[in-house]
Coordinates of C-alpha atoms in Angstrom, one line a residue:
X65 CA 27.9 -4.0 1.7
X66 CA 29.2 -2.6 5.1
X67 CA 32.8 -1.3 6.1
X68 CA 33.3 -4.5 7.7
X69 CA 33.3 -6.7 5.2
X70 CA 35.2 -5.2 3.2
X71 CA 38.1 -5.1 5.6
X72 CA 37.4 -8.8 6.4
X73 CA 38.4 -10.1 2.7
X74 CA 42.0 -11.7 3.8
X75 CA 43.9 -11.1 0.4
X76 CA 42.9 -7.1 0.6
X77 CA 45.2 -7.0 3.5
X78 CA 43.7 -3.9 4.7
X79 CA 44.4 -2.2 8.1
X80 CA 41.9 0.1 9.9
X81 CA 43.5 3.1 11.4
X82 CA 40.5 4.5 12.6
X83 CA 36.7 4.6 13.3
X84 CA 37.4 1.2 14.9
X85 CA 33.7 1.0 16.3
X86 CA 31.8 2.7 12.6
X87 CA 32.3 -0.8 10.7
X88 CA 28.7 -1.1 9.9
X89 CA 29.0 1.9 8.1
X90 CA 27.4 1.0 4.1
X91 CA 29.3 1.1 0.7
X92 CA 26.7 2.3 -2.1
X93 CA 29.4 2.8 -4.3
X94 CA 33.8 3.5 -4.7
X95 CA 35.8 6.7 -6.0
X96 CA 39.0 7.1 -6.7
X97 CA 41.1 10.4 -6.3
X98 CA 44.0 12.3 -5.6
X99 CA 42.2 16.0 -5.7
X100 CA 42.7 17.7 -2.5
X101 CA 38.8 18.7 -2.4
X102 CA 36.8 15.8 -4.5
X103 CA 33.9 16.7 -2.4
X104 CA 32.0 17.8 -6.1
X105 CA 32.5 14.2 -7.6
X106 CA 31.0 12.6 -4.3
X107 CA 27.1 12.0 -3.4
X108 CA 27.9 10.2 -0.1
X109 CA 28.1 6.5 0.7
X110 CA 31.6 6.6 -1.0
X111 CA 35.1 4.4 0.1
X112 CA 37.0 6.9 -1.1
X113 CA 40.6 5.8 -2.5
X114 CA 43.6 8.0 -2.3
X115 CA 47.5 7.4 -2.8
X116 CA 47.6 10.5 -0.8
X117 CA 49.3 12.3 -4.0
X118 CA 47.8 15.7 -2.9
X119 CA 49.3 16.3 0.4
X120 CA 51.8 18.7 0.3
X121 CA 52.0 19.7 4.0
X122 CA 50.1 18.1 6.9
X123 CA 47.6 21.1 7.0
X124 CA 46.4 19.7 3.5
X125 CA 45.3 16.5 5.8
X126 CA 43.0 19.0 7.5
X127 CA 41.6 20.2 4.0
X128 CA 41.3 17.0 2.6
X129 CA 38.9 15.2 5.5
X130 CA 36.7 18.2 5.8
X131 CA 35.8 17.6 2.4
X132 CA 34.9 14.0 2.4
X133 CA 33.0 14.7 5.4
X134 CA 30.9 17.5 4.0
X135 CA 30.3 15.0 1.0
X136 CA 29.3 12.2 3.7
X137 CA 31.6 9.2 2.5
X138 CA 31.7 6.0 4.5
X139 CA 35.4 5.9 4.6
X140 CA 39.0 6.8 3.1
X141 CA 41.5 3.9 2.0
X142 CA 44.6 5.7 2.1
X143 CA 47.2 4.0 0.1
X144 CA 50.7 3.3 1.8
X145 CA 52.9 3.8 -1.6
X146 CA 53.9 7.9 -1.3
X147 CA 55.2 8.0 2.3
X148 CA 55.9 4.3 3.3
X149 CA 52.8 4.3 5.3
X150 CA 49.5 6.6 6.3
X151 CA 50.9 10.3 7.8
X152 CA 49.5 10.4 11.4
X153 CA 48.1 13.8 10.1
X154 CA 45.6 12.3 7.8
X155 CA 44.6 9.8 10.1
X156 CA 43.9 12.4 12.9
X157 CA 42.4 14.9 10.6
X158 CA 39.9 11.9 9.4
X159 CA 39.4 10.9 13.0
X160 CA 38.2 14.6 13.9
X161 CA 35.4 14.5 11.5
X162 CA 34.5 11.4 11.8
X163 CA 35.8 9.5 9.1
X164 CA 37.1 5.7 9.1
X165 CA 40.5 5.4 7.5
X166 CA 42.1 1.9 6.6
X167 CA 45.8 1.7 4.9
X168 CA 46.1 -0.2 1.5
X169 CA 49.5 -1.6 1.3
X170 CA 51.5 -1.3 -1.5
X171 CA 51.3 -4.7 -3.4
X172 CA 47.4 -4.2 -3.3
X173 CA 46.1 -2.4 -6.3
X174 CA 43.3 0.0 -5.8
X175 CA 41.4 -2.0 -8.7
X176 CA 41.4 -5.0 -6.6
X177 CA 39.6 -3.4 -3.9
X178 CA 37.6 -1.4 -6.6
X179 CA 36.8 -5.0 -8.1
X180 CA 35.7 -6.3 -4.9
X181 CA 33.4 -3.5 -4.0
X182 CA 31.9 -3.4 -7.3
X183 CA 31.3 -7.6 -7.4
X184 CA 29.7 -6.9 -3.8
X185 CA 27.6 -4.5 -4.7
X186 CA 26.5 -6.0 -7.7
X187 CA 25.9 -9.6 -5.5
X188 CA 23.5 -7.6 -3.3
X189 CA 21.2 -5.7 -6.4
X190 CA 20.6 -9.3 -7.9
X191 CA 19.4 -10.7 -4.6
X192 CA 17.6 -7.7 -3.6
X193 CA 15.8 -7.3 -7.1
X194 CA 15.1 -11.1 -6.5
X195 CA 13.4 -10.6 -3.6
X196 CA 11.1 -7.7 -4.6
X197 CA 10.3 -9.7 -7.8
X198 CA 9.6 -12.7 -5.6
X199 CA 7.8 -10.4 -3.2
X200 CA 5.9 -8.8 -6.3
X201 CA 5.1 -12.2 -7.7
X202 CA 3.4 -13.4 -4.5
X203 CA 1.6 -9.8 -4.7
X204 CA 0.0 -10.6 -8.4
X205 CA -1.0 -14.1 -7.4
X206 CA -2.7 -13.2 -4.2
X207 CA -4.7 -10.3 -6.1
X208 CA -6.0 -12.3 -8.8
X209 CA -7.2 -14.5 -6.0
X210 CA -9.1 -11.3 -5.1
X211 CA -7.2 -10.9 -1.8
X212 CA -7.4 -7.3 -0.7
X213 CA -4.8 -4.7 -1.2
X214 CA -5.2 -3.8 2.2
X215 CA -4.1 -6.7 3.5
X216 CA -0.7 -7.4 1.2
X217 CA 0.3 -3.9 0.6
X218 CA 1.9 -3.7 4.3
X219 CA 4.0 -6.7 3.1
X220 CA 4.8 -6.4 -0.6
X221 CA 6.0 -2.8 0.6
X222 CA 8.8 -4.3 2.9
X223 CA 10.6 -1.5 4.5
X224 CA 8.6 1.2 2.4
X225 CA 6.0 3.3 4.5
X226 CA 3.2 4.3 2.1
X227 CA -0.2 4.8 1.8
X228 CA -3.0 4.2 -1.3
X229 CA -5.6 6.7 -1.2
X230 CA -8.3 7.8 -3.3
X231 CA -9.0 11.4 -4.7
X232 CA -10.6 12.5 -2.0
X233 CA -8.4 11.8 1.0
X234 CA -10.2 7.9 1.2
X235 CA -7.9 5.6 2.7
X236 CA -7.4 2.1 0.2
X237 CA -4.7 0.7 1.7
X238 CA -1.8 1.6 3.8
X239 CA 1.6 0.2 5.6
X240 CA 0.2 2.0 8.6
X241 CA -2.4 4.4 10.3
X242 CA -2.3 7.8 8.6
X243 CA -3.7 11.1 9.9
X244 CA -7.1 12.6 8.5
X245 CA -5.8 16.2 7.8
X246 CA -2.4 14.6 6.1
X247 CA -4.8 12.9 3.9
X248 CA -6.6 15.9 3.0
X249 CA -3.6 17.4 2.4
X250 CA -2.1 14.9 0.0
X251 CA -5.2 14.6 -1.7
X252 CA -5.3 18.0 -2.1
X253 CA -2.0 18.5 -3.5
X254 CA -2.0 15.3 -5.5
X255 CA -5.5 17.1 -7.5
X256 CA -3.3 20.3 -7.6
X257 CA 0.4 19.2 -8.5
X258 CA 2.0 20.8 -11.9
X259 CA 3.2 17.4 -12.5
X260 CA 3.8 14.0 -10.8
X261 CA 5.9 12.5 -9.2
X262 CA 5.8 15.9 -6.8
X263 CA 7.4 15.9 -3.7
X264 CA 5.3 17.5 -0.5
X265 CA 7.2 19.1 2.0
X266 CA 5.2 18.8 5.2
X267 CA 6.0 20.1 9.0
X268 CA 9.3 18.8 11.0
X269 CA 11.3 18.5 7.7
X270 CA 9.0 15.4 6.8
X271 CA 8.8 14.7 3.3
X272 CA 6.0 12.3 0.6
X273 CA 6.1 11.9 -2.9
X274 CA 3.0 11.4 -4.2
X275 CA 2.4 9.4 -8.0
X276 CA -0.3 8.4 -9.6
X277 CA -1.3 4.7 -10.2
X278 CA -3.7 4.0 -13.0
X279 CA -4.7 7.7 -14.4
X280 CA -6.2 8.5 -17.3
X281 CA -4.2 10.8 -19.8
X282 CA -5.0 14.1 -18.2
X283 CA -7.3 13.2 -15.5
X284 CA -5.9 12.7 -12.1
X285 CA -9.9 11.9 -10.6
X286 CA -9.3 8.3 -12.6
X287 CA -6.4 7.4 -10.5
X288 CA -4.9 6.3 -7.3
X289 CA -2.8 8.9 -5.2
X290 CA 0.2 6.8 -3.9
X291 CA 2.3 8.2 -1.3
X292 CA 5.7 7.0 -0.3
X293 CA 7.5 8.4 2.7
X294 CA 10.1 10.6 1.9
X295 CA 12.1 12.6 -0.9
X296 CA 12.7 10.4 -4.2
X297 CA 14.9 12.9 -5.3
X298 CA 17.2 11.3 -3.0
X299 CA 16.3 7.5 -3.0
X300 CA 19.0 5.3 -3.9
X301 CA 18.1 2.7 -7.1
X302 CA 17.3 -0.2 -5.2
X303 CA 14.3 1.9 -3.0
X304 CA 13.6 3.6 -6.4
X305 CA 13.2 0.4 -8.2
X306 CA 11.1 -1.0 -5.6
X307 CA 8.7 1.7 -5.5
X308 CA 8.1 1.3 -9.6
X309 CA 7.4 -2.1 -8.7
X310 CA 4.9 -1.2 -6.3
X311 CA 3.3 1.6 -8.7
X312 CA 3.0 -1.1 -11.8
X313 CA 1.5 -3.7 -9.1
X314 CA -0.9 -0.6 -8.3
X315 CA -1.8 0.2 -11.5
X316 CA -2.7 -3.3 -12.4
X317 CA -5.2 -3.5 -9.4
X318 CA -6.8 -0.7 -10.8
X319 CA -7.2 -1.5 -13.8
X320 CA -8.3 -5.2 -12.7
X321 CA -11.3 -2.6 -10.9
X322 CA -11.9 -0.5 -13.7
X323 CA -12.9 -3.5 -15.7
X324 CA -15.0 -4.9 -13.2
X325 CA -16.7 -1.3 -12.7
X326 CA -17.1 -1.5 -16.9
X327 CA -18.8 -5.1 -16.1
X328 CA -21.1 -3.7 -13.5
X329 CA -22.0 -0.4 -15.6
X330 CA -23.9 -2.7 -18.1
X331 CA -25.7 -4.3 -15.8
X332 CA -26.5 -0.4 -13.9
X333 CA -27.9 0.5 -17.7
X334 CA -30.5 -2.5 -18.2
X335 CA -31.8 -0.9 -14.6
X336 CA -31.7 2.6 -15.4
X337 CA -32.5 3.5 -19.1
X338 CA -36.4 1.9 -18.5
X339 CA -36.8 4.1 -15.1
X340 CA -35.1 7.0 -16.6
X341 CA -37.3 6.7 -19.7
X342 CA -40.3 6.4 -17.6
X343 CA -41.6 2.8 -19.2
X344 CA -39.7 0.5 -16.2
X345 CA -40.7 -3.0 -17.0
X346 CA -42.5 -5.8 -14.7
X347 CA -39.4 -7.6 -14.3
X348 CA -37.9 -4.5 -12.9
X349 CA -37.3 -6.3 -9.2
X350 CA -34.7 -9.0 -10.9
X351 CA -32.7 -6.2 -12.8
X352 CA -31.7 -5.0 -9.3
X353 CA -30.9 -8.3 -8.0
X354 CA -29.0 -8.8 -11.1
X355 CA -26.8 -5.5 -9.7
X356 CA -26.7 -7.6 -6.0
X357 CA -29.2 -4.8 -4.5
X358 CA -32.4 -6.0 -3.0
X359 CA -35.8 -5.3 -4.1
X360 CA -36.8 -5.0 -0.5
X361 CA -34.5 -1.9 0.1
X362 CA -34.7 1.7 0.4
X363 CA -33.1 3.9 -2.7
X364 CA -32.1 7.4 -3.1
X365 CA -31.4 8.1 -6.6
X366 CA -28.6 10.5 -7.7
X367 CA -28.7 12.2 -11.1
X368 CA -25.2 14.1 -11.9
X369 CA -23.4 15.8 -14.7
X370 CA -20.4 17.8 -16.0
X371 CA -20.0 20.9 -18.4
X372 CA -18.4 18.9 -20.4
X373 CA -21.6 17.5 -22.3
X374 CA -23.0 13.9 -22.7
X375 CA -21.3 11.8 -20.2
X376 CA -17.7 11.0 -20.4
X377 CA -15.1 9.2 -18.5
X378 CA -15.0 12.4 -16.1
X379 CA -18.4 12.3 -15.2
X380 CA -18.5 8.6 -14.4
X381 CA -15.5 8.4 -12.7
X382 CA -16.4 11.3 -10.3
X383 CA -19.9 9.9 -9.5
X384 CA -18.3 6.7 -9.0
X385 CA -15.6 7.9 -6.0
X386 CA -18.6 10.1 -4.4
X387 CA -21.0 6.8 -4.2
X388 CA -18.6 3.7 -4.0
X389 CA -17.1 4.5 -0.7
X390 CA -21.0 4.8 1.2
X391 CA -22.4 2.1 -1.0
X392 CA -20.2 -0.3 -2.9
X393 CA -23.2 -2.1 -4.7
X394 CA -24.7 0.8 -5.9
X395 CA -25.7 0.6 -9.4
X396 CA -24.3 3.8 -11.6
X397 CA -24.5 4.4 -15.2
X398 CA -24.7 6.8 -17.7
X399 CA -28.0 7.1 -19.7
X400 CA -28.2 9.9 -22.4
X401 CA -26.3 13.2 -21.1
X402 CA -26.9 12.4 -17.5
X403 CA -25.1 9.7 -14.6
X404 CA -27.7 7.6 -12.4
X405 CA -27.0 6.2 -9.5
X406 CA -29.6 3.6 -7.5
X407 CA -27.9 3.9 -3.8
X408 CA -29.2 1.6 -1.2
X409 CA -30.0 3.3 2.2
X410 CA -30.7 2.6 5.9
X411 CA -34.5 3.6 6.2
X412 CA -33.8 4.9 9.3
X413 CA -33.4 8.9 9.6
X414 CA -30.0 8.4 10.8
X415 CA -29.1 5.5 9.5
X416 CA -25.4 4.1 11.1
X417 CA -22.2 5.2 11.0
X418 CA -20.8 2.6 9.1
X419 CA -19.0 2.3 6.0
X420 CA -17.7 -0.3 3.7
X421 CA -14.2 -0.5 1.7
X422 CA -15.4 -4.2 0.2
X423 CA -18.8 -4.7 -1.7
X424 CA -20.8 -7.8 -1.1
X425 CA -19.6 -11.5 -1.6
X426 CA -21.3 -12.4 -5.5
X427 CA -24.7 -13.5 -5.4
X428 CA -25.7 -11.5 -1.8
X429 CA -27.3 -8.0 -2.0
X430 CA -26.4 -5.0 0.4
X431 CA -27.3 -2.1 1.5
X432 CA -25.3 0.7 3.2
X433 CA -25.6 1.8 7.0
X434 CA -25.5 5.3 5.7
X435 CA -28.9 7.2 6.0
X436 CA -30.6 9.7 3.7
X437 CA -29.6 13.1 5.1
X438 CA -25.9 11.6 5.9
X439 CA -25.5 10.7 2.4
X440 CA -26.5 13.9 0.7
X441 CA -23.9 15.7 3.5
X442 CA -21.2 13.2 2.8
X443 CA -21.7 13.8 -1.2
X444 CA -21.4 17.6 -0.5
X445 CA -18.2 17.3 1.0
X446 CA -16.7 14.7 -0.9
X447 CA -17.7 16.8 -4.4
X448 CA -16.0 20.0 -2.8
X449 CA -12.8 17.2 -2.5
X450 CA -12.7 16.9 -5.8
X451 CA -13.1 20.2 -7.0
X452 CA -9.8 20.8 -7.9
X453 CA -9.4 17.9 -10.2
X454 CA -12.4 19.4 -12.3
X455 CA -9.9 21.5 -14.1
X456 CA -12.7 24.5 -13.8
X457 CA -15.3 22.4 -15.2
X458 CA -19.0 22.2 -13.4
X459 CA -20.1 19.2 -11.9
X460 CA -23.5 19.3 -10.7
X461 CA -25.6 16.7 -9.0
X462 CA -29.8 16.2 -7.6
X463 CA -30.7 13.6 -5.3
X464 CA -34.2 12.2 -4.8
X465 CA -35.9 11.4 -1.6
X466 CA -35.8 7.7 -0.4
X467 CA -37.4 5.2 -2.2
X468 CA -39.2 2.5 0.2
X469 CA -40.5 0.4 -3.0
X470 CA -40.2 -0.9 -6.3
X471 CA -42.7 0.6 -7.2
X472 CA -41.6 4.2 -6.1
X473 CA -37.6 3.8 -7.6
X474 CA -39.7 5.8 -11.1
X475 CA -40.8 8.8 -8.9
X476 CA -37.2 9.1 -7.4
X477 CA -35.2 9.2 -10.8
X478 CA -38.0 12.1 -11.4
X479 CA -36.9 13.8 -8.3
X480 CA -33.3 13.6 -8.6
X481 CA -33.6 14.6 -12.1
X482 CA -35.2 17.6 -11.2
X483 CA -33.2 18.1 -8.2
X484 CA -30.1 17.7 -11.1
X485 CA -31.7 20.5 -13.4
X486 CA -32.3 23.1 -10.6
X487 CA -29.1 23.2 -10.2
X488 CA -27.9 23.4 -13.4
X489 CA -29.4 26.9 -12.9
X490 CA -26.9 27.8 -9.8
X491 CA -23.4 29.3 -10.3
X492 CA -20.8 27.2 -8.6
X493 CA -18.7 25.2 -9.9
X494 CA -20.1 22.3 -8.0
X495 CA -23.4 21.8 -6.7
X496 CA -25.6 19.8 -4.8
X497 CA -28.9 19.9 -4.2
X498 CA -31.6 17.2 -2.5
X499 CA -35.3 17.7 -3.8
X500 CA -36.0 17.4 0.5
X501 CA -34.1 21.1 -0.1
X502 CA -36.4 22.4 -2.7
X503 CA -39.5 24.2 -1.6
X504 CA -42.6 23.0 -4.6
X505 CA -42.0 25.8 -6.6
X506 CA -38.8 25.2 -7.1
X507 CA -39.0 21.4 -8.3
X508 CA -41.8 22.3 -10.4
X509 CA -39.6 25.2 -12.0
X510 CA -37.0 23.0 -12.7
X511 CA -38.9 20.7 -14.4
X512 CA -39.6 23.7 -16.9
X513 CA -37.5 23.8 -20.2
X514 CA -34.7 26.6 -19.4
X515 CA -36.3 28.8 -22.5
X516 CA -39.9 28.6 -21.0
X517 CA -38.4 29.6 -18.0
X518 CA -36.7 33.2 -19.8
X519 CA -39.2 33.8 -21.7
X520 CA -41.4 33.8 -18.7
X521 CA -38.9 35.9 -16.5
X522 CA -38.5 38.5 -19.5
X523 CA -42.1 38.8 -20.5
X524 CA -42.9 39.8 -16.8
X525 CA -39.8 41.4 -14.9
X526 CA -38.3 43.0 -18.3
X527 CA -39.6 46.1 -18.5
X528 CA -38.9 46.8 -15.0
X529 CA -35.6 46.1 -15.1
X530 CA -35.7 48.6 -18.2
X531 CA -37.1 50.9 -16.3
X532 CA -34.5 50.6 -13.1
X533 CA -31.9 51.1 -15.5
X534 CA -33.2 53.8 -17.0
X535 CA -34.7 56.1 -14.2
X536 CA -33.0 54.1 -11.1
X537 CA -36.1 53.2 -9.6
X538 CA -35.3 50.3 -7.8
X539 CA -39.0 48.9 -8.9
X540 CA -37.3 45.0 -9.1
X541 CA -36.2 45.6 -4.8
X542 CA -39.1 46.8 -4.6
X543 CA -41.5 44.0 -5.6
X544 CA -39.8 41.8 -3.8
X545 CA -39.5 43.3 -0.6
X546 CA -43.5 43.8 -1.1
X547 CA -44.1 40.5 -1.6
X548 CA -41.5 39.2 0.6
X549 CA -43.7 41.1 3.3
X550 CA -46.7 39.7 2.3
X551 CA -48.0 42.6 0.9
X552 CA -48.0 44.9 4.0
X553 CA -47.5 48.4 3.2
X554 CA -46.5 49.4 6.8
X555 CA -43.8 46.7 6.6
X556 CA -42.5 47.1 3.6
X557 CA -42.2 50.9 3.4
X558 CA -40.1 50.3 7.1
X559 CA -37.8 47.8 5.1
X560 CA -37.0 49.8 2.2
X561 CA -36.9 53.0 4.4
X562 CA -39.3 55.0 2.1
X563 CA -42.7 56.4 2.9
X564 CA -45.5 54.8 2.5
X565 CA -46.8 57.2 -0.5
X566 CA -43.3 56.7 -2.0
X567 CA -44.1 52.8 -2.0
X568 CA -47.6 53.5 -3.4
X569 CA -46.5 55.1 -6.3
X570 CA -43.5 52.2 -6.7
X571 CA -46.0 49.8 -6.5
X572 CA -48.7 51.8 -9.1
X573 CA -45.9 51.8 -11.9
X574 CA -45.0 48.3 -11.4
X575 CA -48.5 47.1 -11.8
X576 CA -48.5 49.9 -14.9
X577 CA -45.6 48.1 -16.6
X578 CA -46.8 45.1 -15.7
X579 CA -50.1 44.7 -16.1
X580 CA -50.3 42.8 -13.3
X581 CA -52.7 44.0 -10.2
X582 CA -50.9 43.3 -6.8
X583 CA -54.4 42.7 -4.9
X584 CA -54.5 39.6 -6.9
X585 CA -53.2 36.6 -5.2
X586 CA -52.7 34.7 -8.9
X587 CA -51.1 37.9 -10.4
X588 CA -48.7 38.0 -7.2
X589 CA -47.9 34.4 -7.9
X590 CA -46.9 35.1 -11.0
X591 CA -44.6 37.8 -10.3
X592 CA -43.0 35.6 -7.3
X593 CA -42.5 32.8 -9.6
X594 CA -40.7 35.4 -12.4
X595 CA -38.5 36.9 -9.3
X596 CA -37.0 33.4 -8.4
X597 CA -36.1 32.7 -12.0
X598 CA -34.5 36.0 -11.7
X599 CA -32.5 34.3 -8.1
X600 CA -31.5 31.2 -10.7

């Protein structure tokens, strides 16, 4: 309701005195007074009514309308009763700061105009809840026509600027362009929040309030981030209405997804649990047409895990975000304590540029223009997006090199399996690690059981770590540095800035602890091999 019409209801009879020109000024709401200051009752959008009751003197005029102007009313109906008519004061006072005043005459009750306000108001909530119902309505039949939410959010949000956007910064869907570090940064903050709805407070006064659509108790990496321009601290009930429309649309979509993802993980399984068990059947060429990928493709396979033990919702959820967004007809499942993944590929070193937000139409296969050493860079960052929504768990993952057959999809879940368990042996909280990055050693050490691989390490490096903590020898640096010189004793007494005597006798107690001889290319081996389980 505006100022205007208002004044244009003919049995009010009410006369504006001033702010001629501010009649589309809008009524949220009406208050009636007679305290000289009632600026702690108001929240602005007010018509204010006064029978003037609480001037005294005309300097109380003065008083009075920079009060209602701090508070940010839409206008004062004076009433005409106490002095015969509005004091010129008050109505030049009001006109200094800006405030519209209009006389109430004195066979016009205050409730009538209260009434009419109030019937108004009430007229334009039903019609505007129509229309967002009616908008929302349109909203739920479209998506379960499996129209995408990119394409009806900008118009089931109306006036409303906001954004969908996955955990990682990953635009969904959006009422308009957004930047990429804003993103970040509500991605960011949305993982890192005490509690939602939070409002962010960004440069130039702007302001988002971020809420979650679809999360699982506890879990934010589960959810939807959606981000509404501006501070709902100060949205009025109709905008605030409309937004929990929007979020229960939202979370609807996602859960329609989530069911479909369930759908797709039981298909993922029948692939997965015969390669990961090493005994993939004949047939296996039709259980990856069955999850829309073709036979013909190239793979990489991703192994990944949490420290939270035998996958859970977490673990899933997480590998799902990382892989969905490079290829949306991956097939990921869980199989014993580990998540697979079978991601198609461009062969090509490079591969293209290109992503997809939609997976293919049912009954086509697809592949993804990213390439093999994009993917395992684009994994990286994405997994250090998410950290913060780990909640100081680990989450570690192994990819395998491509795949170019059928035939070679067994050898890959190998790889990334023992890409996976070498770096369970790392520190971070996440990690990822390609089996291109892994030297042969390594892969081969990872493919050791983790108490093989101390028993080994304390059988040969423990008594020299005894020894350096009992005499300070340094006899651990020193091994390494000899064989990390190739066993040059000119070299290696230069790095460790000893003589070379010094590094004779080093070198004659290690072998004496030992029992290892260092002119033996198996014996040095051996002690390399103990000194990188030492580095993991």
């Amino acid at each position: 309701m505006r100022l205007n019409d208002l004044l244009g209801q003919a049995d009010l009879k009410l006369t504006m005195l001033s702010g001629h020109s501010q009649g589309g000024r809008v009524i949220q709401q009406f208050f009636t007074t007679d305290l000289l200051d009632p600026s702690r009752y108001l929240s602005g959008g007010e018509v204010v009514l006064t029978g003037l009751m609480w001037r005294r003197t005309p300097k109380d005029s003065e008083v009075f309308a920079t009060a209602v102007a701090r508070a940010g009313v839409s206008a004062v109906g004076a009433g005409a009763a106490a002095f015969g008519g509005v004091p010129v004061d008050v109505v030049e006072a009001c006109s200094r700061h800006d405030v519209p005043v209009f006389e109430v005459p004195v066979e016009v009750s205050f409730t009538a105009i209260s009434d009419a306000i109030g019937a108004a108001l009430r007229a334009e909530k039903a019609n505007g809840l129509a229309a967002i119902v009616h908008r929302h309505r349109g909203l739920i039949a479209a998506l379960t026509e499996d129209a995408h939410l990119a394409d009806l959010l900008p118009s089931a949000a109306a006036d409303i600027s906001c954004w969908v956007l996955s955990p990682t910064g990953r635009l969904v869907a959006g009422t308009s362009p957004i930047a990429d570090d804003l993103r970040a940064r509500l991605a960011r903050t949305f993982l890192t929040a005490p509690q939602l709805p939070h409002v962010l407070g960004v440069a130039r006064n702007r302001r988002y309030t971020l809420f979650a659509a679809g999360a699982h108790p506890g879990r934010r990496l589960g959810a939807w981030l959606f981000a509404c321009s501006g501070d709902a601290t100060t949205w009025n009930s109709d905008r605030r209405q409309a937004v929990d429309g929007l979020l229960t649309l939202l979370t609807l979509e996602r859960a329609h997804l989530d069911r479909q993802l369930r759908v797709e993980r039981r298909l993922a399984a029948l692939l997965l649990e015969p390669l990961v068990s090493g005994t993939a059947p004949a047939e296996i060429a039709a259980r990856l047409k069955a999850c829309r990928l073709d036979p013909d493709a190239t793979f990489v396979v991703l192994t990944a895990g949490t420290t939270a033990g035998p996958p859970d919702e977490l673990a899933l959820t997480v590998v799902e975000e990382l892989v969905r967004p490079l290829a949306p007809a991956a097939a990921i499942a869980a199989v014993g304590a580990e998540v697979h993944a079978v991601i198609p590929v461009d062969p090509r070193p490079d591969g293209d540029a290109a992503t997809h937000e939609a997976g293919p139409a049912d009954g086509d296969t697809a592949t993804t223009g990213v390439g093999p050493p994009d993917i395992v860079e684009r994994i990286r960052q994405s997994t250090r997006a998410l950290t913060p929504g780990l909640r100081g768990e680990r989450f570690v993952t192994g990819l395998s090199a491509p795949a170019h057959q059928v035939a070679a999809l067994g050898r890959a879940v190998e790889e990334a399996r023992h890409a996976y368990w070498y770096a369970l042996t790392g520190d971070d909280q996440v990690e990822v690690v390609s089996s291109g990055e892994l030297s042969s050693h390594a892969l081969l050490l990872a493919s050791v059981p983790v108490e093989a691989r101390r028993a080994f390490h304390r059988r040969l490096l423990h008594p020299l770590t005894e020894y350096d903590r009992s005499h300070d020898a340094r006899l651990v640096h020193t091994l390494d540095m000899f064989l990390h010189c190739d066993g040059s004793w000119t070299r290696t007494a230069k790095a460790l800035h000893v003589h070379v005597n010094t590094l004779r006798y080093r070198i004659q107690r290690i072998e004496q602890l030992t029992g290892r001889k260092l002119h033996r290319f198996d014996d040095r081996v051996d002690l390399y091999l103990a000194l990188e389980l030492q580095r993991h």
